[in-house]
PDB file of C-alpha atoms in Angstrom:
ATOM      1  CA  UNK A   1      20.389  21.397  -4.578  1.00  0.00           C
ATOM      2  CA  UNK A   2      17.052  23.333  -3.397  1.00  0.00           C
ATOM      3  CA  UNK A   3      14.864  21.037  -1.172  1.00  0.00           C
ATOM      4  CA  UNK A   4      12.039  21.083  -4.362  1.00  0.00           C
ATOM      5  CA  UNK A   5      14.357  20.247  -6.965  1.00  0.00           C
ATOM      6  CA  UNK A   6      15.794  17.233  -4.879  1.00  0.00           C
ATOM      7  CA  UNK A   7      11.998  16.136  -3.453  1.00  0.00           C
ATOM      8  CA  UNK A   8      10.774  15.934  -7.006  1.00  0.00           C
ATOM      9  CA  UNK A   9      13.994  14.368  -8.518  1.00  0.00           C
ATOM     10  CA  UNK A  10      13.913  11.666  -5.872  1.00  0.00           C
ATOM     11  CA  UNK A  11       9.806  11.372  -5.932  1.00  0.00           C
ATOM     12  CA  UNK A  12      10.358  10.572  -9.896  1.00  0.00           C
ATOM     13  CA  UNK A  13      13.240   8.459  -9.842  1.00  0.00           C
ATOM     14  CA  UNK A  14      12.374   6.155  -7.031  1.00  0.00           C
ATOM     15  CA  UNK A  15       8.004   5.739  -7.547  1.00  0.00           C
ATOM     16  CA  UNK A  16       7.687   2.466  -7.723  1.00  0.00           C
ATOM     17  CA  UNK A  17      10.389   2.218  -4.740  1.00  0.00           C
ATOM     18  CA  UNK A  18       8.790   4.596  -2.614  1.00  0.00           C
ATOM     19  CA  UNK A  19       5.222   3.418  -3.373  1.00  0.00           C
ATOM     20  CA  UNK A  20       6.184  -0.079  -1.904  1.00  0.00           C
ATOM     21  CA  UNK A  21       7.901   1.536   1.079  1.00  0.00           C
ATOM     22  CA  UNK A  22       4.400   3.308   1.672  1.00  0.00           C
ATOM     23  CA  UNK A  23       2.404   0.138   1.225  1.00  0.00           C
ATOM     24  CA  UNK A  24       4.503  -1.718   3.899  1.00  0.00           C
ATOM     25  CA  UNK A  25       3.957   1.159   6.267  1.00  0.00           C
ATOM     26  CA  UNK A  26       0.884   1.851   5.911  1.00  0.00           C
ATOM     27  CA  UNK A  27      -0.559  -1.616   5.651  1.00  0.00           C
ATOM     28  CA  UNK A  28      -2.428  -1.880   9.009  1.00  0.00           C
ATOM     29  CA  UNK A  29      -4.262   1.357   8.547  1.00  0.00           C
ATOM     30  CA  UNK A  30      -5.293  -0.216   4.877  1.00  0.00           C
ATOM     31  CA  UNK A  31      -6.029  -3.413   6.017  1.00  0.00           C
ATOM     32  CA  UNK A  32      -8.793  -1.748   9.179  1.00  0.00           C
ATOM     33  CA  UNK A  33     -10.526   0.052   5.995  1.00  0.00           C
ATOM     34  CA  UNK A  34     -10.556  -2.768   3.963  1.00  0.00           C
ATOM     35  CA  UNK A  35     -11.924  -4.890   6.830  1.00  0.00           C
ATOM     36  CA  UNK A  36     -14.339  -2.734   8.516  1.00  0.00           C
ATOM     37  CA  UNK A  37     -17.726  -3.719   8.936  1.00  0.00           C
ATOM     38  CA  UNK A  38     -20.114  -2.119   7.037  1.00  0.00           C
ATOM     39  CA  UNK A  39     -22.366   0.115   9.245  1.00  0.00           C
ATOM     40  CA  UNK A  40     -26.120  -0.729   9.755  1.00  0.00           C
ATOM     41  CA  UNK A  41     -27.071   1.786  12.685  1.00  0.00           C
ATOM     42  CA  UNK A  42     -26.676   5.133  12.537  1.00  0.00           C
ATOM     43  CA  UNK A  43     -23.943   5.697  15.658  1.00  0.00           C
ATOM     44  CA  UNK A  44     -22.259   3.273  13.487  1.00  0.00           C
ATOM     45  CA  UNK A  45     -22.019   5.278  10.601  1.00  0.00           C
ATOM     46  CA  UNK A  46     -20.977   8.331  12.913  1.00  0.00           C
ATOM     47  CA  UNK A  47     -18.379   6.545  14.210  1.00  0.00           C
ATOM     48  CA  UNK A  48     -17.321   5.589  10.665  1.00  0.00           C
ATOM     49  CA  UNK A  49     -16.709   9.367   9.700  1.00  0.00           C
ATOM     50  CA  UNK A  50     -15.294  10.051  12.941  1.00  0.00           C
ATOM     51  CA  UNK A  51     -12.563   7.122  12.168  1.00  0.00           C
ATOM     52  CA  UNK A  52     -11.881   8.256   8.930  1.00  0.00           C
ATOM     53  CA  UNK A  53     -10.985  11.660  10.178  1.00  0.00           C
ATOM     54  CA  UNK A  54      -8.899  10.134  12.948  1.00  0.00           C
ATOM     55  CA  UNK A  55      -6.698   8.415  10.741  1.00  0.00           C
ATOM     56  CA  UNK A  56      -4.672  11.329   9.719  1.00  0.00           C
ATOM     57  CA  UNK A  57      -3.441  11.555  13.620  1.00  0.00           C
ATOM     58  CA  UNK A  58      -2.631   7.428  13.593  1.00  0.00           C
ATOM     59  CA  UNK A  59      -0.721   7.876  10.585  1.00  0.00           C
ATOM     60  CA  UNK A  60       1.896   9.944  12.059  1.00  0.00           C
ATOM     61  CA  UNK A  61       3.647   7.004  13.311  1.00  0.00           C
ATOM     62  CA  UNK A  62       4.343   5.495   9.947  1.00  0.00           C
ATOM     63  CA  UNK A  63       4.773   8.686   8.439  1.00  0.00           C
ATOM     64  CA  UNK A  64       7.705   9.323  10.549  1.00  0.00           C
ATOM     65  CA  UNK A  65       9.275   5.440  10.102  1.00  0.00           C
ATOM     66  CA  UNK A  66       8.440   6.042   6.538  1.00  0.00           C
ATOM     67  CA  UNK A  67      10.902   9.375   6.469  1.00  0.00           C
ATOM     68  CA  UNK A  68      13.747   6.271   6.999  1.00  0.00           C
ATOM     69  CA  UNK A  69      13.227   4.461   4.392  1.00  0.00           C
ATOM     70  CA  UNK A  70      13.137   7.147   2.002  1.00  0.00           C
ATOM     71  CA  UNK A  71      16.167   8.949   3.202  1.00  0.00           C
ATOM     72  CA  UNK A  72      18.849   6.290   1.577  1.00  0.00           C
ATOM     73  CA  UNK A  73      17.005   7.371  -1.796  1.00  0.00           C
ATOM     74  CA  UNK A  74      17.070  11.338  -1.036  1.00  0.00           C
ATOM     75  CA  UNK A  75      20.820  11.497   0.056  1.00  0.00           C
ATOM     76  CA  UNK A  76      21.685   9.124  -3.013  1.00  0.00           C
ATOM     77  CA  UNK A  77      19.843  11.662  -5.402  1.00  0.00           C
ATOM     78  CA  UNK A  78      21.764  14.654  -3.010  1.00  0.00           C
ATOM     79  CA  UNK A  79      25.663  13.242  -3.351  1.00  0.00           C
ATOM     80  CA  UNK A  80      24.317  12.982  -7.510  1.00  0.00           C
ATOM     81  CA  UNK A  81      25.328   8.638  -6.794  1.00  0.00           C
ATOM     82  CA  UNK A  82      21.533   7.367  -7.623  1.00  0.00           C
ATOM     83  CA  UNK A  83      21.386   3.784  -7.102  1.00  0.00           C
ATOM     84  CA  UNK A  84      19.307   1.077  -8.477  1.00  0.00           C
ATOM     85  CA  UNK A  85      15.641   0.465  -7.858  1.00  0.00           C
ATOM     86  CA  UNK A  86      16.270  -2.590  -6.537  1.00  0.00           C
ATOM     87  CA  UNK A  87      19.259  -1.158  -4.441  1.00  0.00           C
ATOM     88  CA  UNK A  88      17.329   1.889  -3.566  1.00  0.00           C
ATOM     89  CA  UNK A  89      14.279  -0.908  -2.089  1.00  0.00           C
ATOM     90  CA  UNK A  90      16.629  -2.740   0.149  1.00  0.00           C
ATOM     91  CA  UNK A  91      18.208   0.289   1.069  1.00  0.00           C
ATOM     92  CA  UNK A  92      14.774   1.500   1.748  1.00  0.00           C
ATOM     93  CA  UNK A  93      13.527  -1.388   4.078  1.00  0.00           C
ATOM     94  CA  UNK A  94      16.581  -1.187   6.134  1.00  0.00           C
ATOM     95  CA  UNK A  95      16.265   2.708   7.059  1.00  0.00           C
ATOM     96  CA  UNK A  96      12.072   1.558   8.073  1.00  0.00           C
ATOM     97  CA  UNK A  97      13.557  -0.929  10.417  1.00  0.00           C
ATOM     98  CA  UNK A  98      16.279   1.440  11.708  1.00  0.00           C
ATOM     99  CA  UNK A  99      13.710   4.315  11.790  1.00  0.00           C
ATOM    100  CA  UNK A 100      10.759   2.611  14.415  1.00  0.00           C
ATOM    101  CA  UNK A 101      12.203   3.023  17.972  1.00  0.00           C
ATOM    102  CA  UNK A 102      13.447   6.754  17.067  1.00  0.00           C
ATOM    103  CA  UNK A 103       9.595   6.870  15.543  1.00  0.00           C
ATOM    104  CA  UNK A 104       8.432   5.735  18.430  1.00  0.00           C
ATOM    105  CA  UNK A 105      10.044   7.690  20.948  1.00  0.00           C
ATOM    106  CA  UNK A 106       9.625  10.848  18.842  1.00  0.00           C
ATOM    107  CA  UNK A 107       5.896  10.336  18.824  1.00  0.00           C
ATOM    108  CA  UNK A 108       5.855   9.525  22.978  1.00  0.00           C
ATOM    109  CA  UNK A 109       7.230  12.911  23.245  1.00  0.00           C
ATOM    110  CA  UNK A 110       4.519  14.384  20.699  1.00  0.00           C
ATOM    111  CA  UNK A 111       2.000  12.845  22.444  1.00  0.00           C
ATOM    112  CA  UNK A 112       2.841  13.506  26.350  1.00  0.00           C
ATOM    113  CA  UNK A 113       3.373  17.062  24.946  1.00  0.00           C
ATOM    114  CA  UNK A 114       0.209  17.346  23.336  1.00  0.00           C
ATOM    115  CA  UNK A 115      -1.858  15.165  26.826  1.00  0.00           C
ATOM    116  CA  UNK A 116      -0.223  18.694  28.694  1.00  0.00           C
ATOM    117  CA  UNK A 117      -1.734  21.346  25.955  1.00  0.00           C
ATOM    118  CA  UNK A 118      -2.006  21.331  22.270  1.00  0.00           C
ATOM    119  CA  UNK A 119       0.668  23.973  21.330  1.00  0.00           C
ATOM    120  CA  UNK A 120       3.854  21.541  22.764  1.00  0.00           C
ATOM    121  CA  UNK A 121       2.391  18.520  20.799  1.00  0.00           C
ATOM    122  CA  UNK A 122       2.394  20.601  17.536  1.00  0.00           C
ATOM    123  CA  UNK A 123       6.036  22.208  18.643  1.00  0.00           C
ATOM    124  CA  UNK A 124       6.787  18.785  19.429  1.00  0.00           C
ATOM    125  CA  UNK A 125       5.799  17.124  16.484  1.00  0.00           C
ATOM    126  CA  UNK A 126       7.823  19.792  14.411  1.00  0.00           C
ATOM    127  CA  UNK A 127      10.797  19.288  16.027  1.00  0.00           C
ATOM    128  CA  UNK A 128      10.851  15.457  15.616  1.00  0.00           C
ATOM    129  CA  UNK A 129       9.160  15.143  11.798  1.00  0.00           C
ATOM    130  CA  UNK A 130      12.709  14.425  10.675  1.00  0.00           C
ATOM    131  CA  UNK A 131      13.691  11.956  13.057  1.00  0.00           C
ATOM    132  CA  UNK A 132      13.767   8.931  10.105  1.00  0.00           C
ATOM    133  CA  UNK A 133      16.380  11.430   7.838  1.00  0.00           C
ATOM    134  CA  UNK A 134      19.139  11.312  11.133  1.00  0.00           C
ATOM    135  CA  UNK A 135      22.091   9.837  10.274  1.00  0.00           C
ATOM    136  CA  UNK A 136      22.628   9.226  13.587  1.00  0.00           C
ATOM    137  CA  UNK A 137      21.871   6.255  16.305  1.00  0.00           C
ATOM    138  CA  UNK A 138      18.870   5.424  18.442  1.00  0.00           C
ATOM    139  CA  UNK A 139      17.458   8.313  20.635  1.00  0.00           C
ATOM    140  CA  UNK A 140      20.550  10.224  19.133  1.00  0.00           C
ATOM    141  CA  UNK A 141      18.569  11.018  16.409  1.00  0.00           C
ATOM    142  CA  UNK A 142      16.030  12.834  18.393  1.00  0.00           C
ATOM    143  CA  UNK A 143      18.663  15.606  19.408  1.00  0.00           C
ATOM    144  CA  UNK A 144      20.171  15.789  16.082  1.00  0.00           C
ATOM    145  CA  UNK A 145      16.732  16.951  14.272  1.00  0.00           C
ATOM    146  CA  UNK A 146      15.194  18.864  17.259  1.00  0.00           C
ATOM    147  CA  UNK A 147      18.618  20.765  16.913  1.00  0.00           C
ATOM    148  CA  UNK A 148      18.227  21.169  12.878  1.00  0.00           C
ATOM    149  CA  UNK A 149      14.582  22.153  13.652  1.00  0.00           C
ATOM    150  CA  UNK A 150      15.273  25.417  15.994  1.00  0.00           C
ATOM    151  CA  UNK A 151      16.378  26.923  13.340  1.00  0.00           C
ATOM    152  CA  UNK A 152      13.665  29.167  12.128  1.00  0.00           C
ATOM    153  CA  UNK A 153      13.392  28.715   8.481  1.00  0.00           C
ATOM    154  CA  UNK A 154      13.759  24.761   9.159  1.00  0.00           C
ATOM    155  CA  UNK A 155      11.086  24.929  11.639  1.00  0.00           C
ATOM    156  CA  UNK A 156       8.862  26.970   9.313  1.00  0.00           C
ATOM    157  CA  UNK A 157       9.360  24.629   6.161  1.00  0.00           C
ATOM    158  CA  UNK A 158       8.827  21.229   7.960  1.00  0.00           C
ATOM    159  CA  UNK A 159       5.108  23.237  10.082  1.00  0.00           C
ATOM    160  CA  UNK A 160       4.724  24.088   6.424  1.00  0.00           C
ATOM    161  CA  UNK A 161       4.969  20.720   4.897  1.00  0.00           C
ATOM    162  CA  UNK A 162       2.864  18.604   7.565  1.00  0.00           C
ATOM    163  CA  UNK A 163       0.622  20.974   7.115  1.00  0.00           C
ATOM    164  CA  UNK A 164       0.091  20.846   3.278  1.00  0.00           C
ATOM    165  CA  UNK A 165      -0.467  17.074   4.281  1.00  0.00           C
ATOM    166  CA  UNK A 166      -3.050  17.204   6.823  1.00  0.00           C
ATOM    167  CA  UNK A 167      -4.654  20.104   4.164  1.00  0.00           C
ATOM    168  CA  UNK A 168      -4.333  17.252   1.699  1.00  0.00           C
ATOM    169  CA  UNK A 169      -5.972  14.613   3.793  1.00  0.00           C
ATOM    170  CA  UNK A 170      -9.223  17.126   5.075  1.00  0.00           C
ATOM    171  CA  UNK A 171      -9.928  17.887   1.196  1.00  0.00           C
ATOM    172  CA  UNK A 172      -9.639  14.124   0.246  1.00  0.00           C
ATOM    173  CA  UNK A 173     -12.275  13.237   2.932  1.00  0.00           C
ATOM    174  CA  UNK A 174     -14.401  16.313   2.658  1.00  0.00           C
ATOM    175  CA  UNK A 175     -14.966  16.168  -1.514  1.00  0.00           C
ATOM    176  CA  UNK A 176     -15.846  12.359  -0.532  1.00  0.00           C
ATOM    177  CA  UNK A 177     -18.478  13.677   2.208  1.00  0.00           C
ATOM    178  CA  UNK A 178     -19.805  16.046  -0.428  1.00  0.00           C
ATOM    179  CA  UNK A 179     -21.430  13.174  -2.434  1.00  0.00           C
ATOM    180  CA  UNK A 180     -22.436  11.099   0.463  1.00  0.00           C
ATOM    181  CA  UNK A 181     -25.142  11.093   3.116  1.00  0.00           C
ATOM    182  CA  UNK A 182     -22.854  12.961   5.670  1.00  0.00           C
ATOM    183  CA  UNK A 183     -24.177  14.126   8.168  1.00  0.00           C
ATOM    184  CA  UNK A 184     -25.908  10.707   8.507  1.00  0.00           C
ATOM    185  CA  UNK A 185     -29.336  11.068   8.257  1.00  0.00           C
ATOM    186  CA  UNK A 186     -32.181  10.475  11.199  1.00  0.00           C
ATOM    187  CA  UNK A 187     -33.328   7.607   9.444  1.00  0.00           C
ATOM    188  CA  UNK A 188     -30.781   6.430   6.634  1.00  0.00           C
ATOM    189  CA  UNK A 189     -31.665   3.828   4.162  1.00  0.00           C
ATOM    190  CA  UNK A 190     -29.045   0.607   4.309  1.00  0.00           C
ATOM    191  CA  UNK A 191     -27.366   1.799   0.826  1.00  0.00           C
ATOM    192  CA  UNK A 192     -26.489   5.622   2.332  1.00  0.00           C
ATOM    193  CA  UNK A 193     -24.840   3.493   5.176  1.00  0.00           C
ATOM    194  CA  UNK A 194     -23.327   1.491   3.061  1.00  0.00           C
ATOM    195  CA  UNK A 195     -21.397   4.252   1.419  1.00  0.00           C
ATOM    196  CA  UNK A 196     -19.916   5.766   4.397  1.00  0.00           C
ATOM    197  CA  UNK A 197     -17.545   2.676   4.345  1.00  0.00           C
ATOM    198  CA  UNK A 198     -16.025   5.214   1.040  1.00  0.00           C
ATOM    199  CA  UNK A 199     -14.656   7.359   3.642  1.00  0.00           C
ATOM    200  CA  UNK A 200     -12.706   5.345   5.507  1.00  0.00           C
ATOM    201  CA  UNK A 201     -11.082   4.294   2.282  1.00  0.00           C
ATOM    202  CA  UNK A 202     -10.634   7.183   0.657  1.00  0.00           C
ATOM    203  CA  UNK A 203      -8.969   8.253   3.806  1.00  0.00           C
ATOM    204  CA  UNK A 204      -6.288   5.368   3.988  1.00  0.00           C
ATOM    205  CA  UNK A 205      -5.910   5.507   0.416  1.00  0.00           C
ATOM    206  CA  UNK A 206      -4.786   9.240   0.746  1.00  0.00           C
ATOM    207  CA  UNK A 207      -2.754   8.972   3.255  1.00  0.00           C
ATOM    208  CA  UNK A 208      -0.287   6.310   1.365  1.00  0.00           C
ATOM    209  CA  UNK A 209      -0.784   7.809  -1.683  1.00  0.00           C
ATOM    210  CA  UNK A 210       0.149  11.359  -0.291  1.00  0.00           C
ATOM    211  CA  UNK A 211       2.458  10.261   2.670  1.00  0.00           C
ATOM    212  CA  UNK A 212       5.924   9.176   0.620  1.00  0.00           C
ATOM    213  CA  UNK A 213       5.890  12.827  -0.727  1.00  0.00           C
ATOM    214  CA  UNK A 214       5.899  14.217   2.817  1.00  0.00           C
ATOM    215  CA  UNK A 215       8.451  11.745   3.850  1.00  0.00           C
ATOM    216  CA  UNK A 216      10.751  12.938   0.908  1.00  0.00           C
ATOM    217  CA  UNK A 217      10.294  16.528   1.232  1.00  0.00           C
ATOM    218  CA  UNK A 218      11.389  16.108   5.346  1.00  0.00           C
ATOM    219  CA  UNK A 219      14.032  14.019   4.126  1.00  0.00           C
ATOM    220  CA  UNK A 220      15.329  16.575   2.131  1.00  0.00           C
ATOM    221  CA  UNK A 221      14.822  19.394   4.489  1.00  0.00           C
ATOM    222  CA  UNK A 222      17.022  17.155   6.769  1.00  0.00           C
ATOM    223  CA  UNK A 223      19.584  16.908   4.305  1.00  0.00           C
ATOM    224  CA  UNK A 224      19.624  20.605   3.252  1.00  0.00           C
ATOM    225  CA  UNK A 225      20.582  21.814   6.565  1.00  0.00           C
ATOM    226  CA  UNK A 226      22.768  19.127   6.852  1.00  0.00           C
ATOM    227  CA  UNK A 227      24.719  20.871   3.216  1.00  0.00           C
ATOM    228  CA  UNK A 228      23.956  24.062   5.256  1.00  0.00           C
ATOM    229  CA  UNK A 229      25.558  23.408   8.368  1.00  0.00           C
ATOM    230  CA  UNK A 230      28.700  21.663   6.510  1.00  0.00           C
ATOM    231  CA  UNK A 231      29.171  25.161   4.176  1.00  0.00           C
ATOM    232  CA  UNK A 232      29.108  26.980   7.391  1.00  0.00           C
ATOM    233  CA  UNK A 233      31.811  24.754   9.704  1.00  0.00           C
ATOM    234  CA  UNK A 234      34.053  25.076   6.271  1.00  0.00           C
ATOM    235  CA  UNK A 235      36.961  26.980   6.672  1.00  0.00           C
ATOM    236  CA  UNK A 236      37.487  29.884   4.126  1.00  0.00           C
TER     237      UNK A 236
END
């Protein structure tokens, strides 16, 4: 099965599933734009935009724990054995739970990679986007997809995928911008302050909206050259 026929099988299947997977994850970044302080001063209001903008990069985390949960549901849709919502949701919650120390050693590499110049960081993050999908244990996991993802046409779809994501995310927050006072003005009025709060929502709210789609389409690049790599190893 292609890795688009499977992603959108599994994406309309599993919804509700998925979307609850997403909310769990993504609940702290939610909660900060749901809490934040209105602005009143204008540095405020700049650093309001800038946050918004900076959530993309503190969303990687999740997204990557998030790629665990969903797996369970993308190799169920793959073996053609779909489960049950509920089955699929507990199924889900365990792979989140298995998926946060490879998620977070994944992303220590990304980061010290991208702390020594930009390009690693990026290669970095590439080679570790499918760390959740691993079938296999602990820091295991990070050799098995960094493996997967040397593989040119691997390497090109997942760079391919994160970026239609982060695309995603810039044109939420920019058509939000568009009817806002951004840039802030020299002397805003309380109400165009106010409103720059919309940002930072509009941002989280993206990113959970858009994020189990990118978790299901690296799932299932994970488990296409997995069906790859078993075709090949079988003896003719």
């Amino acid at each position: 099965m292609s890795v688009t026929r499977l992603s959108v099988r599994t994406c309309v299947r599993y919804v509700v599933p998925l979307m609850v997977l997403s909310a769990l994850v993504f609940a702290p970044l939610l909660y900060l734009a749901w809490r934040a302080k209105l602005p009143t001063t204008v540095p405020e209001g700049k650093s309001m935009i800038r946050l918004a903008w900076a959530l993309l990069g503190a969303s990687l985390v999740p997204l990557l724990v998030l790629v665990g949960g969903v797996a369970p549901m993308v190799r169920a849709m793959a073996e053609g054995r779909p489960t049950s919502q509920a089955r699929a949701l507990g199924d889900g919650m365990r792979g989140l739970v298995r998926a946060v120390v490879p998620a977070l050693l994944a992303m220590t590499a990304v980061v010290i990679g991208g702390l020594a110049f930009v390009v690693p960081g990026l290669a970095l993050l590439v080679l570790f986007a499918m760390t959740g999908a691993s079938t296999h244990a602990g820091a295991a996991r990070l050799t098995d997809v960094a493996e997967r993802a040397r593989d040119r046409r691997t390497a090109l779809v997942v760079a391919g995928t994160l970026m239609a994501t982060f695309v995603v995310h810039a044109a939420a927050v920019w058509i939000t911008q568009r009817g806002l006072a951004v840039p802030v003005p020299s002397k805003p009025r309380p109400e165009q302050l106010a409103q720059l709060i919309k940002l930072l929502r509009v941002a989280a709210i993206t990113i959970a909206l858009v994020a189990p789609i990118t978790a299901v389409v690296l799932a299932a690049i994970y488990g296409s050259s997995t069906s790859s790599e078993t075709s090949v190893d079988r003896p003719s």
